[in-house]
PDB file of C-alpha atoms in Angstrom:
ATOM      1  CA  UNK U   1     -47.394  21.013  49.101  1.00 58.00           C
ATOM      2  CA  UNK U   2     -45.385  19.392  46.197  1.00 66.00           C
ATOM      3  CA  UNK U   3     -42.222  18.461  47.913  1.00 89.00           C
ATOM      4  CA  UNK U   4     -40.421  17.660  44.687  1.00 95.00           C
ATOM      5  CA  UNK U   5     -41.200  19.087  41.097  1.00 96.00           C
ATOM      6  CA  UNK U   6     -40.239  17.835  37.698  1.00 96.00           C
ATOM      7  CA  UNK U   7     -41.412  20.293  34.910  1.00 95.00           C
ATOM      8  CA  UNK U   8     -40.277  18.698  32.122  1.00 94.00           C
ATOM      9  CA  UNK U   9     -42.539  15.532  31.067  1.00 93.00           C
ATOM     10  CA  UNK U  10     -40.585  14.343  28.630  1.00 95.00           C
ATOM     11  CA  UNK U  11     -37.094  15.149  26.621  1.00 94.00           C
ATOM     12  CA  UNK U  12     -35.533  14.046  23.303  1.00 96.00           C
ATOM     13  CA  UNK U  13     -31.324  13.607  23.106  1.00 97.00           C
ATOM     14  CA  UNK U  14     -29.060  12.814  20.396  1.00 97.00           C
ATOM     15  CA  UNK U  15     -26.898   9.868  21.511  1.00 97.00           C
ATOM     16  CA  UNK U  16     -23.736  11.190  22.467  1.00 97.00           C
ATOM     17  CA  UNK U  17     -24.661  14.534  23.710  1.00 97.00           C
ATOM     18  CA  UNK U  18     -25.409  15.337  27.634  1.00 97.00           C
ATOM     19  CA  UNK U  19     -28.911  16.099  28.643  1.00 97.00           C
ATOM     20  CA  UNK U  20     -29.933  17.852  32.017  1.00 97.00           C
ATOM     21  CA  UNK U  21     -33.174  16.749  33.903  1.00 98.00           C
ATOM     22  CA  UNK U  22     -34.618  19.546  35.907  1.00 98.00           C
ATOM     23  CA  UNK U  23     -35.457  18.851  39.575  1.00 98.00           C
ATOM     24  CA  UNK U  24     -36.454  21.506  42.006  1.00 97.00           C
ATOM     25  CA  UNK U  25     -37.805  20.913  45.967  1.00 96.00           C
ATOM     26  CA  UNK U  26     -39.386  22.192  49.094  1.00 93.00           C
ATOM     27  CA  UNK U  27     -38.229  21.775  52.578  1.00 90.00           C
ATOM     28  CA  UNK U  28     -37.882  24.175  55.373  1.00 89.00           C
ATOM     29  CA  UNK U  29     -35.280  21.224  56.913  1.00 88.00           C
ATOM     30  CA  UNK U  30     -31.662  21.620  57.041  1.00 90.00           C
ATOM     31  CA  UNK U  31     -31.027  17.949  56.793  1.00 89.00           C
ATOM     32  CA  UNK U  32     -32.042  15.929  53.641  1.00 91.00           C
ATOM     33  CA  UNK U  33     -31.380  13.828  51.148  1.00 93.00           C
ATOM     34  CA  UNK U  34     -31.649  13.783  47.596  1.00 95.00           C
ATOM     35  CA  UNK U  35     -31.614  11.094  45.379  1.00 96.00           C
ATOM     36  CA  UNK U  36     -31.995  10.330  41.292  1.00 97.00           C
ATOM     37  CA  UNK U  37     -33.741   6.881  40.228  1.00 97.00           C
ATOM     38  CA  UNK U  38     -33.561   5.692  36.667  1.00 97.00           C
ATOM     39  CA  UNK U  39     -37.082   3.163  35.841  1.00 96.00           C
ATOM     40  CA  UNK U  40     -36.933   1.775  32.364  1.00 95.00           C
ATOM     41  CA  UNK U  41     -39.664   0.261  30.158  1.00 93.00           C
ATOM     42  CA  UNK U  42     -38.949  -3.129  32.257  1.00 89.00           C
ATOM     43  CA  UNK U  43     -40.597  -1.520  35.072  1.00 90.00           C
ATOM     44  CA  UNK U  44     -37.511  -2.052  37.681  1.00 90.00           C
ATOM     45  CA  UNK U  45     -36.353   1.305  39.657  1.00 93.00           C
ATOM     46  CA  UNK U  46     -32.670   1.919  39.675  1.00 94.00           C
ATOM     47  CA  UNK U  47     -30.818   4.101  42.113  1.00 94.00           C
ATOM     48  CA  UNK U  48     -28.610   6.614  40.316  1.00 96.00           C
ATOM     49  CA  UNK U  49     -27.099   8.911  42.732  1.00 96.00           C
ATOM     50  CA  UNK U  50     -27.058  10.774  45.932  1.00 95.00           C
ATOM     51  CA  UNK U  51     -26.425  14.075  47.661  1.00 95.00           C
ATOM     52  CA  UNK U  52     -26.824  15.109  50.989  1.00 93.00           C
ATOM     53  CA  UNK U  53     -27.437  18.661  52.166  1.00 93.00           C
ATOM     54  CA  UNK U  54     -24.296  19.343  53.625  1.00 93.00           C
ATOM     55  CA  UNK U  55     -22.311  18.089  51.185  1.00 92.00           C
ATOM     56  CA  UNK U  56     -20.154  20.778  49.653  1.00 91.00           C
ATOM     57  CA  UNK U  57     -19.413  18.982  46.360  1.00 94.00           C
ATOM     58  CA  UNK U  58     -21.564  17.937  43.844  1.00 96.00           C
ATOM     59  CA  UNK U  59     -22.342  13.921  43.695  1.00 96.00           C
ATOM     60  CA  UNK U  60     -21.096  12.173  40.575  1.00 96.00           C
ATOM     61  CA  UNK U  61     -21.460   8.678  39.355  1.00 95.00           C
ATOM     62  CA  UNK U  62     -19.477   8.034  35.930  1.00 97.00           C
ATOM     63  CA  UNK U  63     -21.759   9.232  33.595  1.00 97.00           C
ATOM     64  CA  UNK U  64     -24.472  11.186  36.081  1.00 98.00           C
ATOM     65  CA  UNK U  65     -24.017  13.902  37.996  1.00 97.00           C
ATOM     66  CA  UNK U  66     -25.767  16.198  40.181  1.00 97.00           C
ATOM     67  CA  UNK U  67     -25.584  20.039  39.711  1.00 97.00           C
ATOM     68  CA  UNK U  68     -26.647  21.233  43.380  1.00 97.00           C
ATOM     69  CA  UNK U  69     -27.818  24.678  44.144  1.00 96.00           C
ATOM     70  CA  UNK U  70     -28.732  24.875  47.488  1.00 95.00           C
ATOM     71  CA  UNK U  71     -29.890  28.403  47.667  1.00 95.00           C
ATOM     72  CA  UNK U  72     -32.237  27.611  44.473  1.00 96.00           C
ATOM     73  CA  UNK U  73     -33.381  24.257  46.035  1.00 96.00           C
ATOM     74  CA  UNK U  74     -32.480  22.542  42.346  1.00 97.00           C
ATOM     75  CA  UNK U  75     -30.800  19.309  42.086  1.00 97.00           C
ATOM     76  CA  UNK U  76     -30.300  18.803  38.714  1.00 98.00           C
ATOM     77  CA  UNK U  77     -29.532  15.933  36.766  1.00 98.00           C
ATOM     78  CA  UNK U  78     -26.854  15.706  34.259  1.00 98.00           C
ATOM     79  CA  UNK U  79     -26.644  12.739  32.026  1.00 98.00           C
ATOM     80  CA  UNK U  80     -22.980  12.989  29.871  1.00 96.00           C
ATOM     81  CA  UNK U  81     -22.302  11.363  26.668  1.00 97.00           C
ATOM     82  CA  UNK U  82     -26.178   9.517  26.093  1.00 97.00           C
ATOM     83  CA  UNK U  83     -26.223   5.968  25.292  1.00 97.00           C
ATOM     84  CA  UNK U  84     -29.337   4.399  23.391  1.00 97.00           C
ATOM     85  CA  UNK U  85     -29.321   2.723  27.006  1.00 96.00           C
ATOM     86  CA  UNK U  86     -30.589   5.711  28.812  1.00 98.00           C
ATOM     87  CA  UNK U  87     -33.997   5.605  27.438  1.00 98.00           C
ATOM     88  CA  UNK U  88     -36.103   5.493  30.494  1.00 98.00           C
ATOM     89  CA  UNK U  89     -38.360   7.517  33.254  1.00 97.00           C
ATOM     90  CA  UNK U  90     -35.968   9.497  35.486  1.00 98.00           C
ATOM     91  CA  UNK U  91     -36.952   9.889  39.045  1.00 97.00           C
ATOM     92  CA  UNK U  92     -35.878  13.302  41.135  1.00 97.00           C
ATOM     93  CA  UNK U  93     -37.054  12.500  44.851  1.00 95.00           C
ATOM     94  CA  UNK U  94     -35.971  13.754  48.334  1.00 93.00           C
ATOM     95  CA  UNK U  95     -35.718  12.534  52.129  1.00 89.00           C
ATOM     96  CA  UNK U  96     -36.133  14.809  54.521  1.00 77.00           C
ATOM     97  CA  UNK U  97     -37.582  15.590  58.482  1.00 68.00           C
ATOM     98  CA  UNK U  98     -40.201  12.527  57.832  1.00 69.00           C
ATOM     99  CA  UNK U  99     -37.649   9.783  56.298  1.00 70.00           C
ATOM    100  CA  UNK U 100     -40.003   9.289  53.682  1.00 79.00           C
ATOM    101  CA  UNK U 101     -38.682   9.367  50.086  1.00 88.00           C
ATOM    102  CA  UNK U 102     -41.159  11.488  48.222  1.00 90.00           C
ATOM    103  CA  UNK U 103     -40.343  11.405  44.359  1.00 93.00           C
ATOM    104  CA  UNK U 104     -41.471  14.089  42.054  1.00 95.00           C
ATOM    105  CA  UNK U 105     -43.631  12.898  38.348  1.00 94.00           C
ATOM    106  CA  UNK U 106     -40.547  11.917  36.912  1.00 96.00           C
ATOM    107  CA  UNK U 107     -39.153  12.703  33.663  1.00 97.00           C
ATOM    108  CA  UNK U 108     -38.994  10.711  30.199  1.00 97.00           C
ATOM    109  CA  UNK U 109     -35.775  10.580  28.363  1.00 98.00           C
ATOM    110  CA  UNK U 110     -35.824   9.720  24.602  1.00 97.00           C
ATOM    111  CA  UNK U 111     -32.088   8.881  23.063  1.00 97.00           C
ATOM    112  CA  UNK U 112     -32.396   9.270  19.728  1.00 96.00           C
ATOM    113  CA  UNK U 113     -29.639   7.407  17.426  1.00 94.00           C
TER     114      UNK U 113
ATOM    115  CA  UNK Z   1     -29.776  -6.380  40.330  1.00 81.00           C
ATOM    116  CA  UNK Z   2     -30.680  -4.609  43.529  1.00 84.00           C
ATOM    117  CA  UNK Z   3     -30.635  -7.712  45.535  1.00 92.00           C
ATOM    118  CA  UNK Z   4     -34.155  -7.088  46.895  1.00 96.00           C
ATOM    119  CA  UNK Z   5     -36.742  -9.619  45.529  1.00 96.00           C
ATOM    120  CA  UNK Z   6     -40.310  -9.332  44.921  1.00 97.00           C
ATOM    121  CA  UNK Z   7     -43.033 -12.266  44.113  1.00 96.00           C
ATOM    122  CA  UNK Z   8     -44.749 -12.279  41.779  1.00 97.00           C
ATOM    123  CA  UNK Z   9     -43.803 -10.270  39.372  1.00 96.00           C
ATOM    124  CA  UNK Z  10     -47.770 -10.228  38.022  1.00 96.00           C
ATOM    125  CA  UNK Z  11     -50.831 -10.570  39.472  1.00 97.00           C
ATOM    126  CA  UNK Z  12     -54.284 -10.467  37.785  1.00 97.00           C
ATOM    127  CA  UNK Z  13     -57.284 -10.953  40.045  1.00 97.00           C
ATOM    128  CA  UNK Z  14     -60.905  -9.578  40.373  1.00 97.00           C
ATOM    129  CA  UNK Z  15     -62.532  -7.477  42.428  1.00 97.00           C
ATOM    130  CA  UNK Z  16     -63.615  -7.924  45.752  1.00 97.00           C
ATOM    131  CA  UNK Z  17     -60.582 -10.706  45.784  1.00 97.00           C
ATOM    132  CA  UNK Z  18     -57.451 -10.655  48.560  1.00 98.00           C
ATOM    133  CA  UNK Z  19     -53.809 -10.789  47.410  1.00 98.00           C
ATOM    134  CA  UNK Z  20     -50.219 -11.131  48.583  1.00 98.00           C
ATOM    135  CA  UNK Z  21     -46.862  -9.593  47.633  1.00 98.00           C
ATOM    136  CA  UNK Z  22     -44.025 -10.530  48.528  1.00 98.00           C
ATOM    137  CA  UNK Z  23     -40.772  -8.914  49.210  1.00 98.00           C
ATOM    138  CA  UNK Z  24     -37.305  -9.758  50.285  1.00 98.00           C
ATOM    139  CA  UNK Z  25     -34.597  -7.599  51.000  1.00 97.00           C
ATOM    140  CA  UNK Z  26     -30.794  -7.161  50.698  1.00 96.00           C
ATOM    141  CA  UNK Z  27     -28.915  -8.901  52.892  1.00 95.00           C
ATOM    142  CA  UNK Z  28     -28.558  -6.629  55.815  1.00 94.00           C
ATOM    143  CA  UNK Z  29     -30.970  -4.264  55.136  1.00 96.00           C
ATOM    144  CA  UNK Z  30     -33.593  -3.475  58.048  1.00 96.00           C
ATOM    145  CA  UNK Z  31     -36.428  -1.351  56.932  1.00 95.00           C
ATOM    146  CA  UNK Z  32     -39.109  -2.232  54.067  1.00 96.00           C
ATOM    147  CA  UNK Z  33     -40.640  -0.072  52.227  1.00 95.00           C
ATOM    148  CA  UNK Z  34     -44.023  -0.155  50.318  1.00 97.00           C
ATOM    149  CA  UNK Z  35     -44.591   1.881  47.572  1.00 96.00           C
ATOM    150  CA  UNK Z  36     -47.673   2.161  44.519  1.00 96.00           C
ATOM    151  CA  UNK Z  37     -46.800   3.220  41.759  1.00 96.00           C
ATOM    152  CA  UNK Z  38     -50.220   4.634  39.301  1.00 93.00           C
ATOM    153  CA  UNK Z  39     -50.323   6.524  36.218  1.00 87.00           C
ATOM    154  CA  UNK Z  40     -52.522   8.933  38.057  1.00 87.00           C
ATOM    155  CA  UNK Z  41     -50.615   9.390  41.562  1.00 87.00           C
ATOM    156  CA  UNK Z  42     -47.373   8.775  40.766  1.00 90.00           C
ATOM    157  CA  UNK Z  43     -45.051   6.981  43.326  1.00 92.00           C
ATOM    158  CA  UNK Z  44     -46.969   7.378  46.700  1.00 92.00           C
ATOM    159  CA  UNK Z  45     -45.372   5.703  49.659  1.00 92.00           C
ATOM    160  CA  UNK Z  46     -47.241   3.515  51.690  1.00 95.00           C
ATOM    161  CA  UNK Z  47     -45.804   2.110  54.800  1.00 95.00           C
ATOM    162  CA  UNK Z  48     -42.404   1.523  56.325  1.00 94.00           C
ATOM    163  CA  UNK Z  49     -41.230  -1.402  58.730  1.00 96.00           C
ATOM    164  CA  UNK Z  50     -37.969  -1.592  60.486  1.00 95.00           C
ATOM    165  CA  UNK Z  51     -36.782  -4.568  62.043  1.00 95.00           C
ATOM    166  CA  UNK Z  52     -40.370  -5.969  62.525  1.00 95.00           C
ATOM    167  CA  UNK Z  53     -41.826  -3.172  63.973  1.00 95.00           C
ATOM    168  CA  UNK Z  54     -44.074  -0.606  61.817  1.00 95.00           C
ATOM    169  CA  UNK Z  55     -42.000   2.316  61.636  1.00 92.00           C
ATOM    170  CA  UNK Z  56     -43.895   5.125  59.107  1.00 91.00           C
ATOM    171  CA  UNK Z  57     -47.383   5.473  57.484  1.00 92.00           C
ATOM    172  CA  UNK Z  58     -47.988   6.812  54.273  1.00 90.00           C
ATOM    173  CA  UNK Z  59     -51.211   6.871  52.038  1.00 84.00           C
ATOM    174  CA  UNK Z  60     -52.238   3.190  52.883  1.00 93.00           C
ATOM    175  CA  UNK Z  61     -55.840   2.441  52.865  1.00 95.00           C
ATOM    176  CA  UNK Z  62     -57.661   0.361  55.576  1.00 96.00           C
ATOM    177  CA  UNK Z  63     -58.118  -2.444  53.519  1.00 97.00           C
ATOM    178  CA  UNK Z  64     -53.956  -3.181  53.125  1.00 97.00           C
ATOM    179  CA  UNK Z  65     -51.784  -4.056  55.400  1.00 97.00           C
ATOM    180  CA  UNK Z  66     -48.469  -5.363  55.702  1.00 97.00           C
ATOM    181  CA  UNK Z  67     -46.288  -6.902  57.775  1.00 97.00           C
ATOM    182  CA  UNK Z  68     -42.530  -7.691  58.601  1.00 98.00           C
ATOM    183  CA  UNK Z  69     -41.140 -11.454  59.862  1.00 97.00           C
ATOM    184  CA  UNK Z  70     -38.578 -12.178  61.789  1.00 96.00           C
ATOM    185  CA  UNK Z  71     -36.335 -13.161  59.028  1.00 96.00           C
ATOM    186  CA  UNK Z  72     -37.455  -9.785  57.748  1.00 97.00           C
ATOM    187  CA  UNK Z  73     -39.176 -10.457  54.559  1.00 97.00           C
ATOM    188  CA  UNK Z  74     -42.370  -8.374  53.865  1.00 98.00           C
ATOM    189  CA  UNK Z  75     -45.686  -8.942  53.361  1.00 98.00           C
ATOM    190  CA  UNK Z  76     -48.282  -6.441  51.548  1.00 98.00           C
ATOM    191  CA  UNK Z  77     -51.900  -7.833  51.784  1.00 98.00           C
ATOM    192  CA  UNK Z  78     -54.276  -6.069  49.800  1.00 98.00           C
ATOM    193  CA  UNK Z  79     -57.825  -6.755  50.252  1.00 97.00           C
ATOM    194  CA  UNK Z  80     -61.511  -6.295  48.958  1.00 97.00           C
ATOM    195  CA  UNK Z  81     -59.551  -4.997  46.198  1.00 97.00           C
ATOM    196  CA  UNK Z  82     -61.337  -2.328  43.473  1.00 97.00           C
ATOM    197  CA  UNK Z  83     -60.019  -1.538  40.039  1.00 96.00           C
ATOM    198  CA  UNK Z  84     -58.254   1.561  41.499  1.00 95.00           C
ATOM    199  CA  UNK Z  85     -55.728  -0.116  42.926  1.00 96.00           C
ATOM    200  CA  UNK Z  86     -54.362  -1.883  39.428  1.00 97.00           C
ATOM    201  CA  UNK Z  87     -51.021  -0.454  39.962  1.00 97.00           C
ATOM    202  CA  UNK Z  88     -47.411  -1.167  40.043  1.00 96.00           C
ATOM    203  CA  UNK Z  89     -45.993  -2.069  43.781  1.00 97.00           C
ATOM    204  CA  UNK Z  90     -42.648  -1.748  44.889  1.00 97.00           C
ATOM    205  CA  UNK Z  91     -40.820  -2.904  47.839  1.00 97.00           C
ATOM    206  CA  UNK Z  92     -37.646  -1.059  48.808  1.00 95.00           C
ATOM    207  CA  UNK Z  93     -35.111  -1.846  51.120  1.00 95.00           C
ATOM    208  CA  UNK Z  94     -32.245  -0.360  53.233  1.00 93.00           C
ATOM    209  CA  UNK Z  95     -29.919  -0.479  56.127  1.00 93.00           C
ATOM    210  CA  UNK Z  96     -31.070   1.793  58.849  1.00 89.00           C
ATOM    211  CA  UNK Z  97     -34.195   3.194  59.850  1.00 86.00           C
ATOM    212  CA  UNK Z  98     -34.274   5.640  57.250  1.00 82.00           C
ATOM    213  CA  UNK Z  99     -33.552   8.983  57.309  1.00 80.00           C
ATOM    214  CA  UNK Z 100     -31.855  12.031  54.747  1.00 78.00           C
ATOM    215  CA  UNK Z 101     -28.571   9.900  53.902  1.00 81.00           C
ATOM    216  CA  UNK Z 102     -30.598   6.594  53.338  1.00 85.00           C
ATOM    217  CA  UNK Z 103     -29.917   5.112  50.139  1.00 89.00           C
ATOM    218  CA  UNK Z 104     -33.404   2.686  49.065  1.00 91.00           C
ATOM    219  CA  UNK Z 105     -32.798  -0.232  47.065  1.00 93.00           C
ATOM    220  CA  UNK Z 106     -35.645  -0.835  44.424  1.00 94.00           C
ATOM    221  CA  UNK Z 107     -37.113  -4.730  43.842  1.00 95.00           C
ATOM    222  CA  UNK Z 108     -38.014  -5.084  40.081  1.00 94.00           C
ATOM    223  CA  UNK Z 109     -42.271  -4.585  41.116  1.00 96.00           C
ATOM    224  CA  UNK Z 110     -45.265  -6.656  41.223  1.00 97.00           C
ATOM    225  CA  UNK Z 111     -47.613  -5.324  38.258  1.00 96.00           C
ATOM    226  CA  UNK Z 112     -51.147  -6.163  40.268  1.00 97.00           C
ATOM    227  CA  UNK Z 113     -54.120  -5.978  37.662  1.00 97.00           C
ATOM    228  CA  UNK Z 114     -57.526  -5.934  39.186  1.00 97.00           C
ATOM    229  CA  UNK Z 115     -60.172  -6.947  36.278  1.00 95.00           C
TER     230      UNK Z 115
END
């Protein structure tokens, strides 16, 4: 079974608005960890951010953050103020009983000027 | 810059050739992690090593291996190698052994093209 799912192939955002990437996952365990990796045209994968199951806030990094619902399994991806920068595949992916980091299809972001 | 390093960054061979990546990673980081990355899989991982001993299998076929050294830089061999497996490799790094609260540290790739 698909441990991680990305619906949305690709998206288009005006620079300077916020844009949320949709990220939705499976697990039956109650620890895990789950993680948002930015891979632009150059190929390189970049770590983003982090949140851990038990964590009762949701994880920010200046401009990401992560809008966790537990109880819906989504770990969404909010990108604020879009930069011409933050053109690139974004990567929703999860640890979990197994320690491997399983990422979903990704999705394509498109800042438009 | 993650701080993990991967050689080389391309590779073009033929078929039916052998090849080696190469990847170092962060200063103080313990595990290695292989992963493929193809347009038609996606990001599969392949295998795991933690302090020099193998520590989880993913989708790796029989005719790769990999290995970690004692100054724990990787090794991915890939052998008798097929058009299939034209894909983008990464090696990841981290501190521990893995686990939900591991954070993996991306090396930039090696783009392996099998003509």
């Amino acid at each position: 079974a698909q441990k991680i799912t990305q619906t949305q192939p690709g998206m288009f955002v005006q620079e300077k608005e916020a844009v949320t990437l949709d990220c939705t996952y499976d697990t039956s365990d109650p620890s895990y960890g789950l993680f948002w990796y930015k891979q632009p045209s150059s190929g390189e994968m970049i770590f983003l951010i982090y949140q851990g199951s038990y964590d009762q806030q949701n994880a920010t990094e200046g401009r990401y953050s992560l809008n966790f619902q537990k109880a819906r399994k989504s770990a969404n991806l909010v990108i604020s103020a879009s930069q011409l920068g933050d053109s690139a595949m974004y990567f929703c992916a999860m640890t979990d009983d197994d320690y491997k980091l399983s990422f979903g299809a990704g999705t394509t972001v498109t800042v438009r000027a | 810059d993650s701080g993990v390093t991967q050689t080389p960054k391309h590779l073009i061979t033929a078929t039916g050739q052998r090849v080696t990546l190469r990847c170092s990673p962060r200063s103080g980081d313990l595990s290695v992690y292989w992963y493929q990355q193809s347009l038609d899989q996606g990001l599969q991982f392949l295998i795991q090593y933690y302090n020099g001993e193998e520590r989880a299998k993913g989708n790796i076929l029989e005719r790769f291996s990999a290995q970690q050294f004692p100054d724990l830089h990787s090794e991915l061999n890939l052998s008798s190698l097929e058009l299939g497996d034209s894909a983008l490799y990464f090696c990841a790094s981290s501190v521990g052994q893995g686990g939900s609260n591991e954070k993996l540290f991306f090396g930039s790739g090696t783009q392996l093209s099998v003509l």
